[in-house]
Amino acid sequence: LQAVITSASSLNGTLKIQAAIDTGEAPTNWADIGGTTAAVTADGTTMWSIGRHHFKWIRIVYTRVGGSGTMTTTLNENV
């Protein structure tokens, strides 16, 4: 899982990965995956390898403290 930050202007925040194993179309029981929090303060790339997992749902959460920027995410998975 990769997040690429570009066009950062005084950016300040954090990224983390959450997962859920809820059934259905709208998960509600999101949980943080330990050790995945990363500070974001400038342009750059953050990469996570979460190994083998059995999550039905996965998402990246960005918590903004200030500034602005653009994030592109990519998930590669072997099924």
mmCIF file with all atom_site columns, N, CA and C in Angstrom:
data_model
loop_
_atom_site.group_PDB
_atom_site.id
_atom_site.type_symbol
_atom_site.label_atom_id
_atom_site.label_alt_id
_atom_site.label_comp_id
_atom_site.label_asym_id
_atom_site.label_entity_id
_atom_site.label_seq_id
_atom_site.pdbx_PDB_ins_code
_atom_site.Cartn_x
_atom_site.Cartn_y
_atom_site.Cartn_z
_atom_site.occupancy
_atom_site.B_iso_or_equiv
_atom_site.pdbx_formal_charge
_atom_site.auth_seq_id
_atom_site.auth_comp_id
_atom_site.auth_asym_id
_atom_site.auth_atom_id
_atom_site.pdbx_PDB_model_num
ATOM 1   N N  . LEU A 1 1  ? 0.865   -1.154  0.000  1.00 0.00 ? 1  LEU A N  1
ATOM 2   C CA . LEU A 1 1  ? 0.000   0.000   0.000  1.00 0.00 ? 1  LEU A CA 1
ATOM 3   C C  . LEU A 1 1  ? 0.909   1.212   0.000  1.00 0.00 ? 1  LEU A C  1
ATOM 4   N N  . GLN A 1 2  ? 0.643   2.155   -0.899 1.00 0.00 ? 2  GLN A N  1
ATOM 5   C CA . GLN A 1 2  ? 1.514   3.313   -1.063 1.00 0.00 ? 2  GLN A CA 1
ATOM 6   C C  . GLN A 1 2  ? 0.692   4.592   -1.111 1.00 0.00 ? 2  GLN A C  1
ATOM 7   N N  . ALA A 1 3  ? 1.199   5.646   -0.465 1.00 0.00 ? 3  ALA A N  1
ATOM 8   C CA . ALA A 1 3  ? 0.601   6.979   -0.538 1.00 0.00 ? 3  ALA A CA 1
ATOM 9   C C  . ALA A 1 3  ? 1.675   7.941   -1.029 1.00 0.00 ? 3  ALA A C  1
ATOM 10  N N  . VAL A 1 4  ? 1.364   8.688   -2.082 1.00 0.00 ? 4  VAL A N  1
ATOM 11  C CA . VAL A 1 4  ? 2.289   9.671   -2.637 1.00 0.00 ? 4  VAL A CA 1
ATOM 12  C C  . VAL A 1 4  ? 1.688   11.052  -2.416 1.00 0.00 ? 4  VAL A C  1
ATOM 13  N N  . ILE A 1 5  ? 2.431   11.912  -1.719 1.00 0.00 ? 5  ILE A N  1
ATOM 14  C CA . ILE A 1 5  ? 1.983   13.268  -1.422 1.00 0.00 ? 5  ILE A CA 1
ATOM 15  C C  . ILE A 1 5  ? 2.715   14.230  -2.352 1.00 0.00 ? 5  ILE A C  1
ATOM 16  N N  . THR A 1 6  ? 1.952   15.099  -3.034 1.00 0.00 ? 6  THR A N  1
ATOM 17  C CA . THR A 1 6  ? 2.540   16.108  -3.915 1.00 0.00 ? 6  THR A CA 1
ATOM 18  C C  . THR A 1 6  ? 1.886   17.456  -3.650 1.00 0.00 ? 6  THR A C  1
ATOM 19  N N  . SER A 1 7  ? 2.515   18.510  -4.137 1.00 0.00 ? 7  SER A N  1
ATOM 20  C CA . SER A 1 7  ? 1.991   19.874  -4.029 1.00 0.00 ? 7  SER A CA 1
ATOM 21  C C  . SER A 1 7  ? 1.725   20.280  -2.586 1.00 0.00 ? 7  SER A C  1
ATOM 22  N N  . ALA A 1 8  ? 2.560   19.788  -1.669 1.00 0.00 ? 8  ALA A N  1
ATOM 23  C CA . ALA A 1 8  ? 2.366   20.103  -0.257 1.00 0.00 ? 8  ALA A CA 1
ATOM 24  C C  . ALA A 1 8  ? 2.723   21.560  0.025  1.00 0.00 ? 8  ALA A C  1
ATOM 25  N N  . SER A 1 9  ? 1.849   22.236  0.736  1.00 0.00 ? 9  SER A N  1
ATOM 26  C CA . SER A 1 9  ? 2.068   23.619  1.127  1.00 0.00 ? 9  SER A CA 1
ATOM 27  C C  . SER A 1 9  ? 1.821   23.722  2.633  1.00 0.00 ? 9  SER A C  1
ATOM 28  N N  . SER A 1 10 ? 2.910   23.806  3.399  1.00 0.00 ? 10 SER A N  1
ATOM 29  C CA . SER A 1 10 ? 2.820   23.855  4.871  1.00 0.00 ? 10 SER A CA 1
ATOM 30  C C  . SER A 1 10 ? 2.000   22.682  5.405  1.00 0.00 ? 10 SER A C  1
ATOM 31  N N  . LEU A 1 11 ? 2.109   21.524  4.747  1.00 0.00 ? 11 LEU A N  1
ATOM 32  C CA . LEU A 1 11 ? 1.317   20.353  5.113  1.00 0.00 ? 11 LEU A CA 1
ATOM 33  C C  . LEU A 1 11 ? 1.730   19.824  6.482  1.00 0.00 ? 11 LEU A C  1
ATOM 34  N N  . ASN A 1 12 ? 0.755   19.437  7.264  1.00 0.00 ? 12 ASN A N  1
ATOM 35  C CA . ASN A 1 12 ? 0.996   18.871  8.581  1.00 0.00 ? 12 ASN A CA 1
ATOM 36  C C  . ASN A 1 12 ? -0.164  17.943  8.908  1.00 0.00 ? 12 ASN A C  1
ATOM 37  N N  . GLY A 1 13 ? 0.146   16.668  9.108  1.00 0.00 ? 13 GLY A N  1
ATOM 38  C CA . GLY A 1 13 ? -0.895  15.705  9.437  1.00 0.00 ? 13 GLY A CA 1
ATOM 39  C C  . GLY A 1 13 ? -0.326  14.314  9.613  1.00 0.00 ? 13 GLY A C  1
ATOM 40  N N  . THR A 1 14 ? -1.214  13.320  9.715  1.00 0.00 ? 14 THR A N  1
ATOM 41  C CA . THR A 1 14 ? -0.785  11.935  9.858  1.00 0.00 ? 14 THR A CA 1
ATOM 42  C C  . THR A 1 14 ? -1.610  11.032  8.947  1.00 0.00 ? 14 THR A C  1
ATOM 43  N N  . LEU A 1 15 ? -0.989  9.948   8.544  1.00 0.00 ? 15 LEU A N  1
ATOM 44  C CA . LEU A 1 15 ? -1.648  8.879   7.798  1.00 0.00 ? 15 LEU A CA 1
ATOM 45  C C  . LEU A 1 15 ? -1.640  7.628   8.663  1.00 0.00 ? 15 LEU A C  1
ATOM 46  N N  . LYS A 1 16 ? -2.676  6.812   8.536  1.00 0.00 ? 16 LYS A N  1
ATOM 47  C CA . LYS A 1 16 ? -2.687  5.505   9.179  1.00 0.00 ? 16 LYS A CA 1
ATOM 48  C C  . LYS A 1 16 ? -3.587  4.589   8.364  1.00 0.00 ? 16 LYS A C  1
ATOM 49  N N  . ILE A 1 17 ? -3.408  3.308   8.567  1.00 0.00 ? 17 ILE A N  1
ATOM 50  C CA . ILE A 1 17 ? -4.229  2.321   7.871  1.00 0.00 ? 17 ILE A CA 1
ATOM 51  C C  . ILE A 1 17 ? -5.224  1.730   8.858  1.00 0.00 ? 17 ILE A C  1
ATOM 52  N N  . GLN A 1 18 ? -6.463  1.596   8.393  1.00 0.00 ? 18 GLN A N  1
ATOM 53  C CA . GLN A 1 18 ? -7.504  0.932   9.166  1.00 0.00 ? 18 GLN A CA 1
ATOM 54  C C  . GLN A 1 18 ? -8.068  -0.214  8.339  1.00 0.00 ? 18 GLN A C  1
ATOM 55  N N  . ALA A 1 19 ? -8.614  -1.194  9.040  1.00 0.00 ? 19 ALA A N  1
ATOM 56  C CA . ALA A 1 19 ? -9.221  -2.348  8.377  1.00 0.00 ? 19 ALA A CA 1
ATOM 57  C C  . ALA A 1 19 ? -10.493 -2.748  9.108  1.00 0.00 ? 19 ALA A C  1
ATOM 58  N N  . ALA A 1 20 ? -11.335 -3.485  8.390  1.00 0.00 ? 20 ALA A N  1
ATOM 59  C CA . ALA A 1 20 ? -12.578 -4.011  8.965  1.00 0.00 ? 20 ALA A CA 1
ATOM 60  C C  . ALA A 1 20 ? -12.869 -5.367  8.328  1.00 0.00 ? 20 ALA A C  1
ATOM 61  N N  . ILE A 1 21 ? -13.549 -6.204  9.080  1.00 0.00 ? 21 ILE A N  1
ATOM 62  C CA . ILE A 1 21 ? -13.953 -7.508  8.544  1.00 0.00 ? 21 ILE A CA 1
ATOM 63  C C  . ILE A 1 21 ? -15.468 -7.627  8.494  1.00 0.00 ? 21 ILE A C  1
ATOM 64  N N  . ASP A 1 22 ? -16.140 -6.487  8.577  1.00 0.00 ? 22 ASP A N  1
ATOM 65  C CA . ASP A 1 22 ? -17.605 -6.459  8.512  1.00 0.00 ? 22 ASP A CA 1
ATOM 66  C C  . ASP A 1 22 ? -18.105 -7.116  7.229  1.00 0.00 ? 22 ASP A C  1
ATOM 67  N N  . THR A 1 23 ? -19.270 -7.717  7.305  1.00 0.00 ? 23 THR A N  1
ATOM 68  C CA . THR A 1 23 ? -19.924 -8.216  6.109  1.00 0.00 ? 23 THR A CA 1
ATOM 69  C C  . THR A 1 23 ? -20.864 -7.132  5.597  1.00 0.00 ? 23 THR A C  1
ATOM 70  N N  . GLY A 1 24 ? -21.315 -7.267  4.409  1.00 0.00 ? 24 GLY A N  1
ATOM 71  C CA . GLY A 1 24 ? -22.214 -6.263  3.853  1.00 0.00 ? 24 GLY A CA 1
ATOM 72  C C  . GLY A 1 24 ? -21.463 -5.220  3.041  1.00 0.00 ? 24 GLY A C  1
ATOM 73  N N  . GLU A 1 25 ? -22.175 -4.166  2.688  1.00 0.00 ? 25 GLU A N  1
ATOM 74  C CA . GLU A 1 25 ? -21.636 -3.160  1.785  1.00 0.00 ? 25 GLU A CA 1
ATOM 75  C C  . GLU A 1 25 ? -21.117 -1.893  2.455  1.00 0.00 ? 25 GLU A C  1
ATOM 76  N N  . ALA A 1 26 ? -21.320 -1.743  3.756  1.00 0.00 ? 26 ALA A N  1
ATOM 77  C CA . ALA A 1 26 ? -20.907 -0.519  4.434  1.00 0.00 ? 26 ALA A CA 1
ATOM 78  C C  . ALA A 1 26 ? -20.290 -0.854  5.793  1.00 0.00 ? 26 ALA A C  1
ATOM 79  N N  . PRO A 1 27 ? -18.964 -1.023  5.852  1.00 0.00 ? 27 PRO A N  1
ATOM 80  C CA . PRO A 1 27 ? -18.341 -1.372  7.125  1.00 0.00 ? 27 PRO A CA 1
ATOM 81  C C  . PRO A 1 27 ? -18.480 -0.250  8.149  1.00 0.00 ? 27 PRO A C  1
ATOM 82  N N  . THR A 1 28 ? -18.637 -0.625  9.410  1.00 0.00 ? 28 THR A N  1
ATOM 83  C CA . THR A 1 28 ? -18.748 0.364   10.485 1.00 0.00 ? 28 THR A CA 1
ATOM 84  C C  . THR A 1 28 ? -17.762 0.103   11.612 1.00 0.00 ? 28 THR A C  1
ATOM 85  N N  . ASN A 1 29 ? -17.146 -1.046  11.633 1.00 0.00 ? 29 ASN A N  1
ATOM 86  C CA . ASN A 1 29 ? -16.246 -1.421  12.726 1.00 0.00 ? 29 ASN A CA 1
ATOM 87  C C  . ASN A 1 29 ? -14.781 -1.332  12.303 1.00 0.00 ? 29 ASN A C  1
ATOM 88  N N  . TRP A 1 30 ? -14.343 -0.124  11.979 1.00 0.00 ? 30 TRP A N  1
ATOM 89  C CA . TRP A 1 30 ? -12.964 0.104   11.554 1.00 0.00 ? 30 TRP A CA 1
ATOM 90  C C  . TRP A 1 30 ? -12.029 0.026   12.755 1.00 0.00 ? 30 TRP A C  1
ATOM 91  N N  . ALA A 1 31 ? -10.850 -0.549  12.549 1.00 0.00 ? 31 ALA A N  1
ATOM 92  C CA . ALA A 1 31 ? -9.833  -0.628  13.599 1.00 0.00 ? 31 ALA A CA 1
ATOM 93  C C  . ALA A 1 31 ? -8.476  -0.259  13.003 1.00 0.00 ? 31 ALA A C  1
ATOM 94  N N  . ASP A 1 32 ? -7.675  0.474   13.783 1.00 0.00 ? 32 ASP A N  1
ATOM 95  C CA . ASP A 1 32 ? -6.329  0.819   13.326 1.00 0.00 ? 32 ASP A CA 1
ATOM 96  C C  . ASP A 1 32 ? -5.474  -0.437  13.241 1.00 0.00 ? 32 ASP A C  1
ATOM 97  N N  . ILE A 1 33 ? -4.626  -0.505  12.218 1.00 0.00 ? 33 ILE A N  1
ATOM 98  C CA . ILE A 1 33 ? -3.626  -1.565  12.128 1.00 0.00 ? 33 ILE A CA 1
ATOM 99  C C  . ILE A 1 33 ? -2.377  -1.016  12.817 1.00 0.00 ? 33 ILE A C  1
ATOM 100 N N  . GLY A 1 34 ? -1.961  -1.654  13.875 1.00 0.00 ? 34 GLY A N  1
ATOM 101 C CA . GLY A 1 34 ? -0.834  -1.181  14.678 1.00 0.00 ? 34 GLY A CA 1
ATOM 102 C C  . GLY A 1 34 ? 0.429   -0.950  13.863 1.00 0.00 ? 34 GLY A C  1
ATOM 103 N N  . GLY A 1 35 ? 1.148   0.111   14.215 1.00 0.00 ? 35 GLY A N  1
ATOM 104 C CA . GLY A 1 35 ? 2.422   0.404   13.576 1.00 0.00 ? 35 GLY A CA 1
ATOM 105 C C  . GLY A 1 35 ? 2.330   1.036   12.208 1.00 0.00 ? 35 GLY A C  1
ATOM 106 N N  . THR A 1 36 ? 1.150   1.508   11.802 1.00 0.00 ? 36 THR A N  1
ATOM 107 C CA . THR A 1 36 ? 1.011   2.062   10.453 1.00 0.00 ? 36 THR A CA 1
ATOM 108 C C  . THR A 1 36 ? 0.888   3.584   10.420 1.00 0.00 ? 36 THR A C  1
ATOM 109 N N  . THR A 1 37 ? 0.982   4.254   11.559 1.00 0.00 ? 37 THR A N  1
ATOM 110 C CA . THR A 1 37 ? 0.857   5.708   11.578 1.00 0.00 ? 37 THR A CA 1
ATOM 111 C C  . THR A 1 37 ? 2.138   6.353   11.059 1.00 0.00 ? 37 THR A C  1
ATOM 112 N N  . ALA A 1 38 ? 1.987   7.340   10.166 1.00 0.00 ? 38 ALA A N  1
ATOM 113 C CA . ALA A 1 38 ? 3.132   8.049   9.591  1.00 0.00 ? 38 ALA A CA 1
ATOM 114 C C  . ALA A 1 38 ? 2.835   9.543   9.561  1.00 0.00 ? 38 ALA A C  1
ATOM 115 N N  . ALA A 1 39 ? 3.826   10.350  9.965  1.00 0.00 ? 39 ALA A N  1
ATOM 116 C CA . ALA A 1 39 ? 3.686   11.803  9.897  1.00 0.00 ? 39 ALA A CA 1
ATOM 117 C C  . ALA A 1 39 ? 3.835   12.262  8.453  1.00 0.00 ? 39 ALA A C  1
ATOM 118 N N  . VAL A 1 40 ? 3.058   13.275  8.084  1.00 0.00 ? 40 VAL A N  1
ATOM 119 C CA . VAL A 1 40 ? 3.131   13.863  6.737  1.00 0.00 ? 40 VAL A CA 1
ATOM 120 C C  . VAL A 1 40 ? 3.361   15.360  6.897  1.00 0.00 ? 40 VAL A C  1
ATOM 121 N N  . THR A 1 41 ? 4.516   15.844  6.408  1.00 0.00 ? 41 THR A N  1
ATOM 122 C CA . THR A 1 41 ? 4.830   17.265  6.525  1.00 0.00 ? 41 THR A CA 1
ATOM 123 C C  . THR A 1 41 ? 5.354   17.871  5.230  1.00 0.00 ? 41 THR A C  1
ATOM 124 N N  . ALA A 1 42 ? 5.536   17.053  4.190  1.00 0.00 ? 42 ALA A N  1
ATOM 125 C CA . ALA A 1 42 ? 6.088   17.548  2.925  1.00 0.00 ? 42 ALA A CA 1
ATOM 126 C C  . ALA A 1 42 ? 5.797   16.538  1.820  1.00 0.00 ? 42 ALA A C  1
ATOM 127 N N  . ASP A 1 43 ? 6.135   16.921  0.586  1.00 0.00 ? 43 ASP A N  1
ATOM 128 C CA . ASP A 1 43 ? 6.022   15.973  -0.527 1.00 0.00 ? 43 ASP A CA 1
ATOM 129 C C  . ASP A 1 43 ? 6.827   14.719  -0.195 1.00 0.00 ? 43 ASP A C  1
ATOM 130 N N  . GLY A 1 44 ? 6.329   13.569  -0.620 1.00 0.00 ? 44 GLY A N  1
ATOM 131 C CA . GLY A 1 44 ? 7.060   12.330  -0.384 1.00 0.00 ? 44 GLY A CA 1
ATOM 132 C C  . GLY A 1 44 ? 6.174   11.119  -0.564 1.00 0.00 ? 44 GLY A C  1
ATOM 133 N N  . THR A 1 45 ? 6.765   9.961   -0.323 1.00 0.00 ? 45 THR A N  1
ATOM 134 C CA . THR A 1 45 ? 6.075   8.687   -0.496 1.00 0.00 ? 45 THR A CA 1
ATOM 135 C C  . THR A 1 45 ? 6.147   7.889   0.798  1.00 0.00 ? 45 THR A C  1
ATOM 136 N N  . THR A 1 46 ? 5.033   7.311   1.195  1.00 0.00 ? 46 THR A N  1
ATOM 137 C CA . THR A 1 46 ? 4.975   6.409   2.339  1.00 0.00 ? 46 THR A CA 1
ATOM 138 C C  . THR A 1 46 ? 4.515   5.054   1.826  1.00 0.00 ? 46 THR A C  1
ATOM 139 N N  . MET A 1 47 ? 5.206   4.003   2.244  1.00 0.00 ? 47 MET A N  1
ATOM 140 C CA . MET A 1 47 ? 4.879   2.652   1.783  1.00 0.00 ? 47 MET A CA 1
ATOM 141 C C  . MET A 1 47 ? 4.677   1.757   2.995  1.00 0.00 ? 47 MET A C  1
ATOM 142 N N  . TRP A 1 48 ? 3.631   0.939   2.930  1.00 0.00 ? 48 TRP A N  1
ATOM 143 C CA . TRP A 1 48 ? 3.364   -0.032  3.982  1.00 0.00 ? 48 TRP A CA 1
ATOM 144 C C  . TRP A 1 48 ? 3.292   -1.421  3.366  1.00 0.00 ? 48 TRP A C  1
ATOM 145 N N  . SER A 1 49 ? 3.821   -2.392  4.070  1.00 0.00 ? 49 SER A N  1
ATOM 146 C CA . SER A 1 49 ? 3.630   -3.791  3.718  1.00 0.00 ? 49 SER A CA 1
ATOM 147 C C  . SER A 1 49 ? 2.960   -4.435  4.917  1.00 0.00 ? 49 SER A C  1
ATOM 148 N N  . ILE A 1 50 ? 1.713   -4.818  4.747  1.00 0.00 ? 50 ILE A N  1
ATOM 149 C CA . ILE A 1 50 ? 0.977   -5.376  5.880  1.00 0.00 ? 50 ILE A CA 1
ATOM 150 C C  . ILE A 1 50 ? 0.893   -6.899  5.823  1.00 0.00 ? 50 ILE A C  1
ATOM 151 N N  . GLY A 1 51 ? 1.679   -7.476  4.922  1.00 0.00 ? 51 GLY A N  1
ATOM 152 C CA . GLY A 1 51 ? 1.768   -8.928  4.867  1.00 0.00 ? 51 GLY A CA 1
ATOM 153 C C  . GLY A 1 51 ? 0.443   -9.613  4.561  1.00 0.00 ? 51 GLY A C  1
ATOM 154 N N  . ARG A 1 52 ? 0.373   -10.863 4.946  1.00 0.00 ? 52 ARG A N  1
ATOM 155 C CA . ARG A 1 52 ? -0.855  -11.623 4.712  1.00 0.00 ? 52 ARG A CA 1
ATOM 156 C C  . ARG A 1 52 ? -1.924  -11.147 5.672  1.00 0.00 ? 52 ARG A C  1
ATOM 157 N N  . HIS A 1 53 ? -3.089  -10.921 5.136  1.00 0.00 ? 53 HIS A N  1
ATOM 158 C CA . HIS A 1 53 ? -4.185  -10.451 5.973  1.00 0.00 ? 53 HIS A CA 1
ATOM 159 C C  . HIS A 1 53 ? -5.495  -11.042 5.474  1.00 0.00 ? 53 HIS A C  1
ATOM 160 N N  . HIS A 1 54 ? -6.498  -10.914 6.277  1.00 0.00 ? 54 HIS A N  1
ATOM 161 C CA . HIS A 1 54 ? -7.822  -11.433 5.935  1.00 0.00 ? 54 HIS A CA 1
ATOM 162 C C  . HIS A 1 54 ? -8.882  -10.354 6.116  1.00 0.00 ? 54 HIS A C  1
ATOM 163 N N  . PHE A 1 55 ? -8.497  -9.125  5.803  1.00 0.00 ? 55 PHE A N  1
ATOM 164 C CA . PHE A 1 55 ? -9.433  -8.010  5.925  1.00 0.00 ? 55 PHE A CA 1
ATOM 165 C C  . PHE A 1 55 ? -10.322 -7.952  4.694  1.00 0.00 ? 55 PHE A C  1
ATOM 166 N N  . LYS A 1 56 ? -11.584 -7.723  4.903  1.00 0.00 ? 56 LYS A N  1
ATOM 167 C CA . LYS A 1 56 ? -12.480 -7.509  3.769  1.00 0.00 ? 56 LYS A CA 1
ATOM 168 C C  . LYS A 1 56 ? -12.376 -6.066  3.279  1.00 0.00 ? 56 LYS A C  1
ATOM 169 N N  . TRP A 1 57 ? -12.127 -5.143  4.196  1.00 0.00 ? 57 TRP A N  1
ATOM 170 C CA . TRP A 1 57 ? -12.076 -3.716  3.894  1.00 0.00 ? 57 TRP A CA 1
ATOM 171 C C  . TRP A 1 57 ? -10.765 -3.134  4.421  1.00 0.00 ? 57 TRP A C  1
ATOM 172 N N  . ILE A 1 58 ? -10.218 -2.190  3.685  1.00 0.00 ? 58 ILE A N  1
ATOM 173 C CA . ILE A 1 58 ? -9.010  -1.498  4.115  1.00 0.00 ? 58 ILE A CA 1
ATOM 174 C C  . ILE A 1 58 ? -9.087  -0.051  3.625  1.00 0.00 ? 58 ILE A C  1
ATOM 175 N N  . ARG A 1 59 ? -8.573  0.877   4.444  1.00 0.00 ? 59 ARG A N  1
ATOM 176 C CA . ARG A 1 59 ? -8.570  2.276   4.023  1.00 0.00 ? 59 ARG A CA 1
ATOM 177 C C  . ARG A 1 59 ? -7.385  3.007   4.648  1.00 0.00 ? 59 ARG A C  1
ATOM 178 N N  . ILE A 1 60 ? -7.001  4.098   3.999  1.00 0.00 ? 60 ILE A N  1
ATOM 179 C CA . ILE A 1 60 ? -6.006  5.010   4.547  1.00 0.00 ? 60 ILE A CA 1
ATOM 180 C C  . ILE A 1 60 ? -6.760  6.193   5.129  1.00 0.00 ? 60 ILE A C  1
ATOM 181 N N  . VAL A 1 61 ? -6.407  6.564   6.347  1.00 0.00 ? 61 VAL A N  1
ATOM 182 C CA . VAL A 1 61 ? -7.032  7.707   7.007  1.00 0.00 ? 61 VAL A CA 1
ATOM 183 C C  . VAL A 1 61 ? -5.991  8.818   7.120  1.00 0.00 ? 61 VAL A C  1
ATOM 184 N N  . TYR A 1 62 ? -6.335  10.004  6.626  1.00 0.00 ? 62 TYR A N  1
ATOM 185 C CA . TYR A 1 62 ? -5.470  11.167  6.773  1.00 0.00 ? 62 TYR A CA 1
ATOM 186 C C  . TYR A 1 62 ? -6.118  12.128  7.755  1.00 0.00 ? 62 TYR A C  1
ATOM 187 N N  . THR A 1 63 ? -5.376  12.505  8.776  1.00 0.00 ? 63 THR A N  1
ATOM 188 C CA . THR A 1 63 ? -5.849  13.489  9.746  1.00 0.00 ? 63 THR A CA 1
ATOM 189 C C  . THR A 1 63 ? -5.058  14.769  9.520  1.00 0.00 ? 63 THR A C  1
ATOM 190 N N  . ARG A 1 64 ? -5.741  15.791  9.068  1.00 0.00 ? 64 ARG A N  1
ATOM 191 C CA . ARG A 1 64 ? -5.101  17.067  8.725  1.00 0.00 ? 64 ARG A CA 1
ATOM 192 C C  . ARG A 1 64 ? -5.013  17.961  9.953  1.00 0.00 ? 64 ARG A C  1
ATOM 193 N N  . VAL A 1 65 ? -3.814  18.514  10.170 1.00 0.00 ? 65 VAL A N  1
ATOM 194 C CA . VAL A 1 65 ? -3.621  19.515  11.205 1.00 0.00 ? 65 VAL A CA 1
ATOM 195 C C  . VAL A 1 65 ? -3.557  20.889  10.550 1.00 0.00 ? 65 VAL A C  1
ATOM 196 N N  . GLY A 1 66 ? -2.930  20.959  9.362  1.00 0.00 ? 66 GLY A N  1
ATOM 197 C CA . GLY A 1 66 ? -2.842  22.229  8.650  1.00 0.00 ? 66 GLY A CA 1
ATOM 198 C C  . GLY A 1 66 ? -2.263  22.029  7.262  1.00 0.00 ? 66 GLY A C  1
ATOM 199 N N  . GLY A 1 67 ? -2.280  23.107  6.459  1.00 0.00 ? 67 GLY A N  1
ATOM 200 C CA . GLY A 1 67 ? -1.714  23.065  5.118  1.00 0.00 ? 67 GLY A CA 1
ATOM 201 C C  . GLY A 1 67 ? -2.604  22.361  4.118  1.00 0.00 ? 67 GLY A C  1
ATOM 202 N N  . SER A 1 68 ? -2.024  22.115  2.937  1.00 0.00 ? 68 SER A N  1
ATOM 203 C CA . SER A 1 68 ? -2.766  21.441  1.876  1.00 0.00 ? 68 SER A CA 1
ATOM 204 C C  . SER A 1 68 ? -1.811  20.629  1.021  1.00 0.00 ? 68 SER A C  1
ATOM 205 N N  . GLY A 1 69 ? -2.365  19.728  0.226  1.00 0.00 ? 69 GLY A N  1
ATOM 206 C CA . GLY A 1 69 ? -1.580  18.890  -0.666 1.00 0.00 ? 69 GLY A CA 1
ATOM 207 C C  . GLY A 1 69 ? -2.487  17.913  -1.383 1.00 0.00 ? 69 GLY A C  1
ATOM 208 N N  . THR A 1 70 ? -1.885  17.093  -2.223 1.00 0.00 ? 70 THR A N  1
ATOM 209 C CA . THR A 1 70 ? -2.612  16.087  -2.996 1.00 0.00 ? 70 THR A CA 1
ATOM 210 C C  . THR A 1 70 ? -2.037  14.720  -2.662 1.00 0.00 ? 70 THR A C  1
ATOM 211 N N  . MET A 1 71 ? -2.921  13.724  -2.454 1.00 0.00 ? 71 MET A N  1
ATOM 212 C CA . MET A 1 71 ? -2.467  12.369  -2.154 1.00 0.00 ? 71 MET A CA 1
ATOM 213 C C  . MET A 1 71 ? -3.045  11.403  -3.179 1.00 0.00 ? 71 MET A C  1
ATOM 214 N N  . THR A 1 72 ? -2.174  10.542  -3.687 1.00 0.00 ? 72 THR A N  1
ATOM 215 C CA . THR A 1 72 ? -2.577  9.458   -4.571 1.00 0.00 ? 72 THR A CA 1
ATOM 216 C C  . THR A 1 72 ? -2.211  8.152   -3.864 1.00 0.00 ? 72 THR A C  1
ATOM 217 N N  . THR A 1 73 ? -3.140  7.203   -3.807 1.00 0.00 ? 73 THR A N  1
ATOM 218 C CA . THR A 1 73 ? -2.868  5.931   -3.145 1.00 0.00 ? 73 THR A CA 1
ATOM 219 C C  . THR A 1 73 ? -2.955  4.776   -4.128 1.00 0.00 ? 73 THR A C  1
ATOM 220 N N  . THR A 1 74 ? -2.163  3.754   -3.864 1.00 0.00 ? 74 THR A N  1
ATOM 221 C CA . THR A 1 74 ? -2.158  2.560   -4.693 1.00 0.00 ? 74 THR A CA 1
ATOM 222 C C  . THR A 1 74 ? -2.113  1.330   -3.783 1.00 0.00 ? 74 THR A C  1
ATOM 223 N N  . LEU A 1 75 ? -2.946  0.359   -4.094 1.00 0.00 ? 75 LEU A N  1
ATOM 224 C CA . LEU A 1 75 ? -2.960  -0.901  -3.355 1.00 0.00 ? 75 LEU A CA 1
ATOM 225 C C  . LEU A 1 75 ? -2.711  -2.028  -4.339 1.00 0.00 ? 75 LEU A C  1
ATOM 226 N N  . ASN A 1 76 ? -1.666  -2.809  -4.091 1.00 0.00 ? 76 ASN A N  1
ATOM 227 C CA . ASN A 1 76 ? -1.407  -4.015  -4.875 1.00 0.00 ? 76 ASN A CA 1
ATOM 228 C C  . ASN A 1 76 ? -1.607  -5.203  -3.963 1.00 0.00 ? 76 ASN A C  1
ATOM 229 N N  . GLU A 1 77 ? -2.364  -6.180  -4.443 1.00 0.00 ? 77 GLU A N  1
ATOM 230 C CA . GLU A 1 77 ? -2.697  -7.310  -3.592 1.00 0.00 ? 77 GLU A CA 1
ATOM 231 C C  . GLU A 1 77 ? -2.708  -8.592  -4.407 1.00 0.00 ? 77 GLU A C  1
ATOM 232 N N  . ASN A 1 78 ? -2.154  -9.641  -3.827 1.00 0.00 ? 78 ASN A N  1
ATOM 233 C CA . ASN A 1 78 ? -2.260  -10.972 -4.420 1.00 0.00 ? 78 ASN A CA 1
ATOM 234 C C  . ASN A 1 78 ? -3.452  -11.662 -3.807 1.00 0.00 ? 78 ASN A C  1
ATOM 235 N N  . VAL A 1 79 ? -4.341  -12.145 -4.641 1.00 0.00 ? 79 VAL A N  1
ATOM 236 C CA . VAL A 1 79 ? -5.540  -12.805 -4.142 1.00 0.00 ? 79 VAL A CA 1
ATOM 237 C C  . VAL A 1 79 ? -5.417  -14.289 -4.333 1.00 0.00 ? 79 VAL A C  1
#
